[in-house]
PDB file of C-alpha atoms in Angstrom:
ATOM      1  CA  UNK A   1      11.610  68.186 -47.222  1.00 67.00           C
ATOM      2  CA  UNK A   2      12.044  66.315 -50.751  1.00 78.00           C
ATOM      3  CA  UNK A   3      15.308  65.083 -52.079  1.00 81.00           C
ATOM      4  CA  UNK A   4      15.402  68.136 -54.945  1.00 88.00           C
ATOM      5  CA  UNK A   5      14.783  70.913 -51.881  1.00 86.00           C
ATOM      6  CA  UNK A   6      17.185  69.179 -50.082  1.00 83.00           C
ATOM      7  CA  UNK A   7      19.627  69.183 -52.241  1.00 86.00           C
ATOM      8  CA  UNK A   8      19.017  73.342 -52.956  1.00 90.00           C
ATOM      9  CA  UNK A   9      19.376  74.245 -49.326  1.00 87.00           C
ATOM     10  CA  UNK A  10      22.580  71.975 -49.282  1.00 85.00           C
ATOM     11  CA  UNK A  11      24.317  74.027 -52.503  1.00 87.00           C
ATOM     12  CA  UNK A  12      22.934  77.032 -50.902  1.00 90.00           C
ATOM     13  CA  UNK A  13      24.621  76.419 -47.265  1.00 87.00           C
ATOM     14  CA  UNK A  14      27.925  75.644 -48.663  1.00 85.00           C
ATOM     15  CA  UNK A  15      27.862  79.113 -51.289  1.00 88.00           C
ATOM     16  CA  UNK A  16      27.100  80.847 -47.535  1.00 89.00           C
ATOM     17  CA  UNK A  17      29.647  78.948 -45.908  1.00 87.00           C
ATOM     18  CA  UNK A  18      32.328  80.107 -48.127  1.00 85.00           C
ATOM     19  CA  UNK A  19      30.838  83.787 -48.596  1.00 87.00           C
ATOM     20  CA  UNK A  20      31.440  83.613 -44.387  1.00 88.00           C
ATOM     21  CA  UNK A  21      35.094  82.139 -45.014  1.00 85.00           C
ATOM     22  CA  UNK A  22      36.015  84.969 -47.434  1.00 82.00           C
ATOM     23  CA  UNK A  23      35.367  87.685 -44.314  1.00 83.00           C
ATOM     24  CA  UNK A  24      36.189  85.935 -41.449  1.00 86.00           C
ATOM     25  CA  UNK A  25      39.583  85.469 -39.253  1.00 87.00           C
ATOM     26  CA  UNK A  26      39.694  82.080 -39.841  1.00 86.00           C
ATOM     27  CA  UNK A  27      43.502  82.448 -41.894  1.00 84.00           C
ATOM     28  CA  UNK A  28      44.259  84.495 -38.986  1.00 87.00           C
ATOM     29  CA  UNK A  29      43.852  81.254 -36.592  1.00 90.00           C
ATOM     30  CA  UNK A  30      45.149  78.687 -38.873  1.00 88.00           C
ATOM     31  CA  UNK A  31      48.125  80.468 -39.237  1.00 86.00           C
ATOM     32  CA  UNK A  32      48.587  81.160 -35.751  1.00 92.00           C
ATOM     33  CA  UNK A  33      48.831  77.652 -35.041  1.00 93.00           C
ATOM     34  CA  UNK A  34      50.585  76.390 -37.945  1.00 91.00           C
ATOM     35  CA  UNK A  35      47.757  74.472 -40.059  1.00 89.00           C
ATOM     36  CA  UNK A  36      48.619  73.361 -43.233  1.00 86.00           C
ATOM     37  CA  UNK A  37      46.054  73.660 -46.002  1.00 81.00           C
ATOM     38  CA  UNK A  38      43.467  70.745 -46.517  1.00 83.00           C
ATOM     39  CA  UNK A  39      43.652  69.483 -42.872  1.00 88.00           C
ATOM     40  CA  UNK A  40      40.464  71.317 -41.438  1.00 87.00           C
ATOM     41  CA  UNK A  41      37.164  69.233 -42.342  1.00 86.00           C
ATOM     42  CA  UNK A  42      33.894  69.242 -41.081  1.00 80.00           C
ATOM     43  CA  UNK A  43      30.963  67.849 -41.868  1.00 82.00           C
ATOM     44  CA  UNK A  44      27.068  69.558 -42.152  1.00 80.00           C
ATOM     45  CA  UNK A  45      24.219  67.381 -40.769  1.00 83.00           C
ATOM     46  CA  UNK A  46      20.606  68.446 -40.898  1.00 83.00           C
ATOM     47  CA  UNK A  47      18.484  66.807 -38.040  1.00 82.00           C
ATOM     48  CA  UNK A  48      15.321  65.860 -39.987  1.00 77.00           C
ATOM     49  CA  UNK A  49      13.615  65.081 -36.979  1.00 77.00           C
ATOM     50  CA  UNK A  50      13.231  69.091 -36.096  1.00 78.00           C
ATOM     51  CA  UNK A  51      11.351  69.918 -39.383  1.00 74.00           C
ATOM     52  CA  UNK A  52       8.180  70.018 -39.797  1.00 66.00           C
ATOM     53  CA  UNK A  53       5.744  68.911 -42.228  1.00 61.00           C
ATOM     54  CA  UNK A  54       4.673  71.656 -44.638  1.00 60.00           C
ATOM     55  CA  UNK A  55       1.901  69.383 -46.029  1.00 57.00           C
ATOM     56  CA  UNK A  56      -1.169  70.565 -44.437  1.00 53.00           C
ATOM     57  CA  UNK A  57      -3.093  67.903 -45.369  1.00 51.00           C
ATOM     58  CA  UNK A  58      -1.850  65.382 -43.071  1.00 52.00           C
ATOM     59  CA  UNK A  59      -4.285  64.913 -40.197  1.00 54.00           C
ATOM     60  CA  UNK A  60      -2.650  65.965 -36.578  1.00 57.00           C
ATOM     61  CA  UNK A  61      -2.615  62.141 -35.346  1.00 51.00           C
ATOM     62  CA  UNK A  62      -0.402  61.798 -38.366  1.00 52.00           C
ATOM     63  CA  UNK A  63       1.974  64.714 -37.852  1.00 54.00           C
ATOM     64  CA  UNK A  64       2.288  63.177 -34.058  1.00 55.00           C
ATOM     65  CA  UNK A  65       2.631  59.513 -35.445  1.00 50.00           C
ATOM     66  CA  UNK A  66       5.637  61.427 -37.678  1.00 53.00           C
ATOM     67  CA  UNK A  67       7.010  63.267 -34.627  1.00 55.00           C
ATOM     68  CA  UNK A  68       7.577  59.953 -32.763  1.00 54.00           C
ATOM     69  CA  UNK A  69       9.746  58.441 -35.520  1.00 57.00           C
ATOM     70  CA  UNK A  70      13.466  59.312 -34.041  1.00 63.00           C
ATOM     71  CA  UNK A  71      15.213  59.973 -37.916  1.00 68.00           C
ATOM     72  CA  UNK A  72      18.915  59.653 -37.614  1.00 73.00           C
ATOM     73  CA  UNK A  73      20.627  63.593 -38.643  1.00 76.00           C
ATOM     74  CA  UNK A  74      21.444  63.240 -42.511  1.00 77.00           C
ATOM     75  CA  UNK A  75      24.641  64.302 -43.535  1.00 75.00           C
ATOM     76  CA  UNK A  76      24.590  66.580 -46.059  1.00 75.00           C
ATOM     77  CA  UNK A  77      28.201  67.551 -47.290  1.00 72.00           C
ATOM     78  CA  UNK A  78      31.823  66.902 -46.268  1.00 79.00           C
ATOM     79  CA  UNK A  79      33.969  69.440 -46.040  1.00 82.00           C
ATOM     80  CA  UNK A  80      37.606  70.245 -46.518  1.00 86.00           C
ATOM     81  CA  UNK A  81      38.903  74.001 -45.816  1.00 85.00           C
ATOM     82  CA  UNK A  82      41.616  74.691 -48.272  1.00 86.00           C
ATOM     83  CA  UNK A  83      43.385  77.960 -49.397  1.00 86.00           C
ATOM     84  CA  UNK A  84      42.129  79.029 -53.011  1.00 86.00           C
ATOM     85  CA  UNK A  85      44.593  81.405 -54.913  1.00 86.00           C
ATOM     86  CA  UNK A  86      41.491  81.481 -57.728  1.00 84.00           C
ATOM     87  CA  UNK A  87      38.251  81.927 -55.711  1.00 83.00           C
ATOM     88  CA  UNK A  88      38.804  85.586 -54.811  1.00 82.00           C
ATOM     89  CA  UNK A  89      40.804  88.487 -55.875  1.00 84.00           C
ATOM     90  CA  UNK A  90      44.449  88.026 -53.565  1.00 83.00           C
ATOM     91  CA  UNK A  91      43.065  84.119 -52.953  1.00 84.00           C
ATOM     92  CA  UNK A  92      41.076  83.012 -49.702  1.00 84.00           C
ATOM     93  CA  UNK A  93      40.013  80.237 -47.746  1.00 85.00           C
ATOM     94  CA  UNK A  94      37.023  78.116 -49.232  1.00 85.00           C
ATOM     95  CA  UNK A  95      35.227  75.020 -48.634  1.00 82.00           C
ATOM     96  CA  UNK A  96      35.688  72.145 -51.415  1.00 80.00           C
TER      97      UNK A  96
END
């Protein structure tokens, strides 16, 4: 996966991840248990090591050669849950 790709799917996880956080029960829970805003993060790694090439000219040997080479999970985005009055109608919970 190149860096511009990469970067696509990473703006493109985080829209779905706060399109998810605008339906979900997730307010319900953080209020349940007193949470203030900002103090929920989490962070999105993609494990390059599952991917595989799309390229198909690289020879099998190669694609094994590739397969062997342990890549440490990139992290792709930080993120901080917070409580947007702006980001919906009636506000909701987003990821910044």
């Amino acid at each position: 996966m190149d860096e511009q790709t990469l970067q696509q799917f990473e703006e493109e996880l985080r829209q779905a991840v706060n399109d998810a956080l605008r339906t979900s029960s997730i307010g319900t829970v953080i209020s349940k248990y007193g949470i203030p805003d900002n103090a929920i993060k989490w962070q999105y790694t993609l494990d390059l090591s599952k991917i595989q090439s799309s390229n198909s000219d690289e020879s099998q040997q190669g694609q094994e050669l590739l397969g062997g080479i342990q890549q440490p999970p990139r992290k792709l985005a930080d993120c901080t849950l917070v409580w947007c009055e702006f980001c919906c109608p009636g506000g909701c919970w987003t990821c910044i």
